[in-house]
Tab-separated table of C-alpha atoms and ligand atoms in Angstrom:
chain	number	residue	atom	x	y	z
A	1	MET	CA	68.882	-135.419	72.160
A	2	THR	CA	72.959	-135.596	72.519
A	3	THR	CA	73.723	-137.554	75.526
A	4	SER	CA	76.593	-136.376	77.852
A	5	ILE	CA	77.553	-139.802	78.739
A	6	LEU	CA	77.824	-142.792	76.317
A	7	VAL	CA	77.516	-146.272	78.054
A	8	SER	CA	78.232	-149.681	76.638
A	9	ILE	CA	78.506	-153.085	78.233
A	10	ASP	CA	80.630	-155.985	76.969
A	11	ALA	CA	82.091	-159.056	78.516
A	12	GLY	CA	81.284	-157.923	81.957
A	13	VAL	CA	82.936	-154.482	81.391
A	14	GLN	CA	80.724	-151.280	81.392
A	15	THR	CA	82.380	-148.577	79.598
A	16	ILE	CA	81.569	-144.975	80.333
A	17	THR	CA	82.473	-142.183	78.066
A	18	LEU	CA	82.223	-138.666	79.172
A	19	ASN	CA	80.720	-137.104	76.001
A	20	ARG	CA	80.919	-133.229	75.825
A	21	PRO	CA	83.875	-133.017	73.608
A	22	ASP	CA	83.613	-129.441	72.668
A	23	LYS	CA	83.632	-128.571	76.261
A	24	LEU	CA	86.542	-131.006	77.216
A	25	ASN	CA	83.894	-133.197	78.735
A	26	SER	CA	83.401	-130.386	81.604
A	27	PHE	CA	80.755	-131.398	84.098
A	28	ASN	CA	77.126	-129.775	84.028
A	29	PRO	CA	74.315	-130.874	86.026
A	30	GLY	CA	73.012	-133.155	83.318
A	31	MET	CA	76.266	-134.961	82.948
A	32	HIS	CA	76.491	-135.399	86.652
A	33	VAL	CA	73.059	-137.141	86.824
A	34	GLN	CA	73.881	-139.314	83.732
A	35	LEU	CA	77.205	-140.418	85.154
A	36	ARG	CA	75.420	-141.210	88.547
A	37	ALA	CA	72.623	-143.325	86.813
A	38	ALA	CA	75.532	-145.343	84.880
A	39	LEU	CA	77.275	-145.938	87.889
A	40	ASP	CA	74.128	-146.973	89.892
A	41	GLU	CA	73.462	-149.594	87.087
A	42	ALA	CA	76.965	-150.846	87.563
A	43	ALA	CA	76.298	-151.143	91.359
A	44	GLY	CA	73.100	-152.967	90.726
A	45	ASN	CA	73.808	-155.210	87.751
A	46	ALA	CA	75.837	-158.416	88.763
A	47	ALA	CA	76.751	-158.901	85.228
A	48	ILE	CA	78.888	-155.736	85.297
A	49	ARG	CA	82.155	-156.625	86.945
A	50	CYS	CA	84.292	-153.706	86.005
A	51	VAL	CA	83.781	-150.148	84.915
A	52	LEU	CA	85.998	-148.226	82.403
A	53	LEU	CA	85.834	-144.415	82.714
A	54	THR	CA	87.260	-142.499	79.807
A	55	GLY	CA	86.407	-139.394	77.798
A	56	SER	CA	85.454	-138.645	74.064
A	57	GLY	CA	87.685	-136.129	71.910
A	58	ARG	CA	90.874	-134.952	72.787
A	59	GLY	CA	90.240	-134.394	76.547
A	60	PHE	CA	89.423	-136.601	79.572
A	61	CYS	CA	87.437	-134.008	81.608
A	62	ALA	CA	88.217	-130.361	82.329
A	63	GLY	CA	86.189	-130.429	85.784
A	64	GLN	CA	83.232	-128.089	86.154
A	65	ASP	CA	81.869	-126.351	83.093
A	66	LEU	CA	82.920	-122.566	83.649
A	67	SER	CA	80.831	-121.401	80.948
A	68	GLU	CA	77.708	-121.776	83.255
A	69	ARG	CA	79.720	-119.969	86.092
A	70	GLU	CA	80.377	-116.434	84.517
A	71	MET	CA	79.641	-113.665	87.144
A	72	LYS	CA	79.215	-109.912	86.978
A	73	GLU	CA	80.653	-107.696	89.896
A	74	THR	CA	77.207	-107.069	91.200
A	75	ASP	CA	76.022	-110.949	91.284
A	76	THR	CA	75.773	-112.377	94.689
A	77	PRO	CA	78.544	-115.211	94.723
A	78	ARG	CA	76.972	-118.556	94.165
A	79	ASP	CA	77.469	-121.321	96.835
A	80	LEU	CA	80.010	-123.489	95.074
A	81	GLY	CA	79.885	-125.756	98.373
A	82	ALA	CA	76.221	-126.684	97.394
A	83	THR	CA	77.392	-128.001	94.000
A	84	ILE	CA	79.919	-130.075	95.724
A	85	GLU	CA	77.603	-131.240	98.201
A	86	GLU	CA	75.062	-132.089	95.567
A	87	TYR	CA	77.208	-133.818	92.731
A	88	TYR	CA	81.030	-133.927	93.319
A	89	ASN	CA	81.221	-135.439	96.969
A	90	PRO	CA	78.653	-138.144	96.498
A	91	LEU	CA	80.198	-139.009	93.146
A	92	VAL	CA	83.543	-139.493	94.672
A	93	LYS	CA	82.249	-141.567	97.580
A	94	PHE	CA	80.238	-143.659	95.531
A	95	MET	CA	83.026	-144.598	93.148
A	96	GLN	CA	85.328	-145.495	96.153
A	97	ALA	CA	82.666	-147.488	97.903
A	98	LEU	CA	81.407	-149.151	94.665
A	99	PRO	CA	82.596	-152.960	95.367
A	100	LYS	CA	84.055	-153.474	91.854
A	101	PRO	CA	86.988	-152.145	90.218
A	102	ILE	CA	87.063	-148.878	88.204
A	103	VAL	CA	89.626	-148.340	85.759
A	104	CYS	CA	90.200	-145.062	84.086
A	105	ALA	CA	91.639	-144.483	80.737
A	106	VAL	CA	92.625	-140.800	80.821
A	107	ASN	CA	92.851	-140.043	76.977
A	108	GLY	CA	93.738	-136.382	77.289
A	109	VAL	CA	93.882	-133.471	79.657
A	110	ALA	CA	92.365	-134.074	83.038
A	111	ALA	CA	91.870	-130.641	84.906
A	112	GLY	CA	90.175	-129.498	87.864
A	113	ALA	CA	87.721	-131.823	89.462
A	114	GLY	CA	88.306	-133.897	86.319
A	115	ALA	CA	91.827	-134.745	87.443
A	116	ASN	CA	90.712	-135.504	90.942
A	117	ILE	CA	87.841	-137.896	89.767
A	118	ALA	CA	90.399	-139.675	87.622
A	119	LEU	CA	92.648	-140.286	90.896
A	120	ALA	CA	89.266	-141.508	92.593
A	121	CYS	CA	89.183	-144.636	90.067
A	122	ASP	CA	90.996	-147.582	91.236
A	123	ILE	CA	93.567	-148.124	88.493
A	124	VAL	CA	94.430	-145.283	86.215
A	125	LEU	CA	95.960	-145.694	82.950
A	126	ALA	CA	96.764	-142.344	81.074
A	127	ALA	CA	97.876	-141.836	77.395
A	128	LYS	CA	101.536	-140.419	77.144
A	129	SER	CA	100.151	-137.014	75.705
A	130	ALA	CA	97.585	-136.720	78.452
A	131	SER	CA	98.224	-134.286	81.656
A	132	PHE	CA	96.877	-133.694	84.899
A	133	LEU	CA	96.206	-130.184	85.963
A	134	GLN	CA	95.128	-128.804	89.391
A	135	ALA	CA	93.653	-125.937	87.749
A	136	PHE	CA	91.856	-124.522	90.770
A	137	ALA	CA	94.492	-121.836	91.790
A	138	LYS	CA	93.954	-120.375	88.290
A	139	ILE	CA	90.473	-119.484	89.303
A	140	GLY	CA	90.850	-118.892	92.742
A	141	LEU	CA	89.606	-122.265	94.219
A	142	VAL	CA	91.009	-125.035	96.122
A	143	PRO	CA	91.294	-128.593	94.914
A	144	ASP	CA	88.097	-130.304	95.512
A	145	SER	CA	86.697	-133.988	94.489
A	146	GLY	CA	89.164	-135.324	96.980
A	147	GLY	CA	92.263	-133.618	95.462
A	148	THR	CA	93.521	-132.637	98.969
A	149	TYR	CA	92.954	-136.246	100.011
A	150	PHE	CA	94.453	-138.100	97.067
A	151	LEU	CA	97.418	-135.992	96.181
A	152	PRO	CA	99.278	-136.053	99.426
A	153	ARG	CA	98.550	-139.848	99.952
A	154	LEU	CA	99.519	-140.792	96.263
A	155	ALA	CA	102.534	-138.405	95.909
A	156	GLY	CA	103.431	-136.999	99.357
A	157	THR	CA	102.896	-133.446	100.767
A	158	ALA	CA	105.653	-131.648	99.012
A	159	ARG	CA	104.235	-132.820	95.659
A	160	ALA	CA	100.780	-132.272	96.600
A	161	MET	CA	101.323	-128.793	97.797
A	162	ALA	CA	103.244	-127.785	94.669
A	163	LEU	CA	100.709	-129.172	92.253
A	164	ALA	CA	97.944	-127.468	93.738
A	165	MET	CA	99.564	-124.247	94.465
A	166	LEU	CA	101.557	-123.912	91.024
A	167	ALA	CA	98.827	-125.449	88.893
A	168	GLU	CA	101.027	-126.422	86.190
A	169	LYS	CA	100.114	-129.440	83.724
A	170	LEU	CA	101.701	-132.710	84.890
A	171	PRO	CA	102.695	-134.845	82.018
A	172	ALA	CA	101.316	-138.451	82.248
A	173	ALA	CA	104.739	-139.856	82.524
A	174	ASP	CA	105.526	-137.625	85.454
A	175	ALA	CA	102.147	-138.666	87.038
A	176	GLU	CA	103.293	-142.232	86.898
A	177	ARG	CA	106.800	-141.499	88.155
A	178	MET	CA	105.196	-139.851	91.199
A	179	GLY	CA	102.972	-142.749	91.735
A	180	LEU	CA	99.641	-140.621	90.991
A	181	ILE	CA	98.682	-143.257	88.480
A	182	TRP	CA	99.479	-146.808	87.507
A	183	LYS	CA	100.745	-146.365	83.763
A	184	ALA	CA	101.499	-144.055	81.029
A	185	VAL	CA	101.109	-145.836	77.679
A	186	ASP	CA	101.469	-144.962	74.220
A	187	ASP	CA	98.300	-142.890	72.814
A	188	ASP	CA	97.407	-145.606	70.305
A	189	LYS	CA	97.627	-148.274	72.840
A	190	LEU	CA	95.433	-146.528	75.619
A	191	MET	CA	92.282	-148.019	74.815
A	192	MET	CA	93.434	-151.451	73.714
A	193	GLU	CA	95.476	-151.674	77.093
A	194	ALA	CA	92.499	-150.501	79.280
A	195	THR	CA	90.001	-152.754	77.671
A	196	ALA	CA	92.151	-155.757	77.944
A	197	MET	CA	92.724	-155.009	81.709
A	198	CYS	CA	89.091	-154.488	82.423
A	199	LYS	CA	88.097	-157.625	80.541
A	200	HIS	CA	90.782	-159.489	82.719
A	201	LEU	CA	89.347	-157.895	85.781
A	202	ALA	CA	85.813	-158.938	85.015
A	203	THR	CA	86.740	-162.455	85.030
A	204	GLN	CA	88.516	-162.180	88.389
A	205	PRO	CA	86.891	-162.794	91.925
A	206	THR	CA	84.828	-159.415	91.849
A	207	ARG	CA	83.698	-159.836	95.596
A	208	ALA	CA	87.471	-160.085	96.595
A	209	LEU	CA	88.324	-157.180	94.736
A	210	GLY	CA	85.670	-155.175	96.183
A	211	LEU	CA	86.893	-156.102	99.607
A	212	MET	CA	90.403	-155.146	98.538
A	213	LYS	CA	89.261	-151.672	97.531
A	214	GLN	CA	87.535	-151.415	100.910
A	215	ALA	CA	90.846	-152.452	102.633
A	216	ILE	CA	93.172	-150.410	100.730
A	217	TYR	CA	91.002	-147.119	100.855
A	218	ALA	CA	90.609	-147.759	104.635
A	219	ALA	CA	94.478	-147.904	105.245
A	220	GLY	CA	94.848	-144.279	104.856
A	221	ASP	CA	92.919	-143.652	107.890
A	222	ASN	CA	93.711	-146.533	109.943
A	223	THR	CA	96.290	-147.702	112.696
A	224	LEU	CA	98.259	-150.783	111.874
A	225	ALA	CA	96.133	-152.794	114.534
A	226	GLY	CA	92.882	-151.264	113.141
A	227	GLN	CA	94.018	-152.327	109.558
A	228	LEU	CA	94.943	-155.889	110.715
A	229	ASP	CA	91.478	-156.221	112.418
A	230	LEU	CA	89.857	-155.103	108.976
A	231	GLU	CA	91.851	-157.553	106.909
A	232	ARG	CA	90.790	-160.466	109.232
A	233	ASP	CA	87.045	-159.412	108.804
A	234	LEU	CA	87.336	-159.003	105.130
A	235	GLN	CA	89.108	-162.191	104.976
A	236	ARG	CA	86.518	-164.140	106.763
A	237	LYS	CA	84.088	-162.799	104.046
A	238	ALA	CA	86.336	-163.582	101.337
A	239	GLY	CA	86.758	-166.890	102.676
A	240	GLY	CA	83.129	-167.717	102.686
A	241	SER	CA	82.675	-167.078	99.011
A	242	PRO	CA	82.054	-169.401	96.197
A	243	ASP	CA	85.005	-167.880	94.322
A	244	TYR	CA	87.500	-168.708	97.152
A	245	ARG	CA	86.331	-172.513	96.629
A	246	GLU	CA	86.712	-172.269	92.981
A	247	GLY	CA	90.057	-170.748	93.332
A	248	VAL	CA	91.426	-173.323	95.743
A	249	SER	CA	89.816	-176.194	93.809
A	250	ALA	CA	91.376	-174.956	90.635
A	251	PHE	CA	94.706	-174.664	91.941
A	252	LEU	CA	94.792	-178.109	93.374
A	253	GLU	CA	93.335	-179.467	90.209
A	254	LYS	CA	95.942	-177.686	88.168
A	255	ARG	CA	93.263	-175.719	85.927
A	256	LYS	CA	92.303	-172.210	85.165
A	257	PRO	CA	89.601	-170.906	87.836
A	258	THR	CA	86.327	-170.042	86.555
A	259	PHE	CA	85.280	-167.057	88.999
A	260	THR	CA	81.453	-165.906	89.047
A	261	GLY	CA	82.136	-162.827	90.983
A	262	GLN	CA	80.216	-164.333	94.077
B	301	LHQ	C1	85.628	-125.401	78.883
B	301	LHQ	C2	86.196	-125.917	80.050
B	301	LHQ	C3	85.636	-125.925	81.185
B	301	LHQ	C4	83.827	-124.802	79.991
B	301	LHQ	C5	87.689	-126.188	78.433
B	301	LHQ	N1	84.225	-125.291	81.254
B	301	LHQ	N2	84.542	-125.089	78.826
B	301	LHQ	C6	83.427	-127.393	91.439
B	301	LHQ	C7	81.970	-126.881	92.007
B	301	LHQ	C8	81.739	-125.690	91.394
B	301	LHQ	C9	82.320	-124.826	90.756
B	301	LHQ	C10	83.583	-124.636	90.470
B	301	LHQ	O1	84.306	-125.733	90.196
B	301	LHQ	C11	84.229	-126.926	90.786
B	301	LHQ	C12	85.327	-127.909	90.591
B	301	LHQ	C13	86.388	-127.524	89.145
B	301	LHQ	O2	86.515	-128.481	88.509
B	301	LHQ	S1	86.986	-125.955	89.022
B	301	LHQ	C14	87.968	-126.188	87.767
B	301	LHQ	C15	87.347	-126.048	86.564
B	301	LHQ	N3	88.305	-126.422	85.496
B	301	LHQ	C16	89.241	-125.477	84.973
B	301	LHQ	O3	89.534	-124.485	85.631
B	301	LHQ	C17	89.887	-125.803	83.515
B	301	LHQ	C18	89.572	-124.869	82.589
B	301	LHQ	N4	90.245	-125.235	81.381
B	301	LHQ	C19	91.511	-125.166	81.008
B	301	LHQ	O4	92.109	-124.689	81.843
B	301	LHQ	C20	91.828	-125.504	79.649
B	301	LHQ	O5	90.721	-125.646	78.841
B	301	LHQ	C21	92.589	-126.879	79.805
B	301	LHQ	C22	93.836	-126.834	80.327
B	301	LHQ	C23	91.896	-128.031	80.397
B	301	LHQ	C24	92.888	-127.257	78.179
B	301	LHQ	O6	93.390	-126.395	77.507
B	301	LHQ	P1	93.508	-126.390	75.937
B	301	LHQ	O7	94.052	-127.662	75.516
B	301	LHQ	O8	94.189	-125.168	75.410
B	301	LHQ	O9	92.039	-126.376	75.563
B	301	LHQ	P2	90.994	-125.042	75.611
B	301	LHQ	O10	91.229	-124.124	76.632
B	301	LHQ	O11	91.161	-124.271	74.066
B	301	LHQ	O12	89.633	-125.639	75.481
B	301	LHQ	C25	89.007	-126.195	74.406
B	301	LHQ	C26	87.438	-125.822	74.541
B	301	LHQ	O13	86.873	-126.571	75.668
B	301	LHQ	C27	87.293	-124.303	74.594
B	301	LHQ	O14	86.164	-123.966	73.923
B	301	LHQ	P3	86.235	-123.167	72.661
B	301	LHQ	O15	84.746	-122.940	72.330
B	301	LHQ	O16	87.018	-122.106	72.999
B	301	LHQ	O17	86.856	-124.104	71.644
B	301	LHQ	C28	87.175	-124.104	76.133
B	301	LHQ	O18	86.518	-123.142	76.565
B	301	LHQ	C29	86.428	-125.254	76.478
B	301	LHQ	N5	86.596	-125.789	77.957
B	301	LHQ	N6	87.630	-126.356	79.774
B	301	LHQ	N7	86.053	-126.182	82.415
């Protein structure tokens, strides 16, 4: 049986590779289920301290598999909201709530929901030849999987609107310049850089990194006073962690800390 998702674990990093290359890794229900199972493992396995998401072949992910969506004029329209409710929305919420870093290595075109699932990751690296495409307008849909949330927050309303309405491919270097992603890197360096970054993150104070995600994602909806309160509460939690003790001891003893992630 061919599997839609490849998963491997090494040095605290779980690498998840979307694996339907002949369909540019577009999503069908099977791929959704397998991806969610992999992320569930990342959540439950303390030995996994960073997730790396990428795609196989020449694309990252082309969003929903449209070959399963062809309609005749006489067909009753399918409820796309149901697909989103069942798969895409829980996926994006789960990724953002996972208390461990998720790095995305965008190896090729990221289109439709595929683009927005990339943007839902915590740190996004992309190959210089990769591109981001809010493909929805081309097929009469609206951006989903958090697109209308992430785009204006990351790049501003003017850019979000044009990206959504014009549905033009945005090269990775422009995505970096607009602040949509962390970095565009040479194609042949992408996986090396992404893996090195993940291996580094997997040695860091995982609990604190998870709390950082919580704080930074809450900021978009919070007042300053609310955010200051949240920082106080999260710092209280981080300050009670073994990794905080280790970090301070290592600093005072002038040695490298050994964080356990706790
Ligand atoms: C594909 C796909 C694809 C199937 C390429 N499906 N085969 C949520 C809920 C429910 C329903 C609706 O949607 C959603 C959210 C969404 O994600 S909607 C947006 C869906 N995605 C798109 O509209 C993107 C469609 N794809 C494209 O526009 C192009 O393929 C891009 C720009 C991504 C890449 O273009 P090219 O590099 O020129 O590649 P290609 O078009 O030749 O594609 C390569 C193959 O992959 C080709 O198959 P073939 O057998 O002819 O070689 C495509 O049919 C297949 N493929 N995307 N989404």
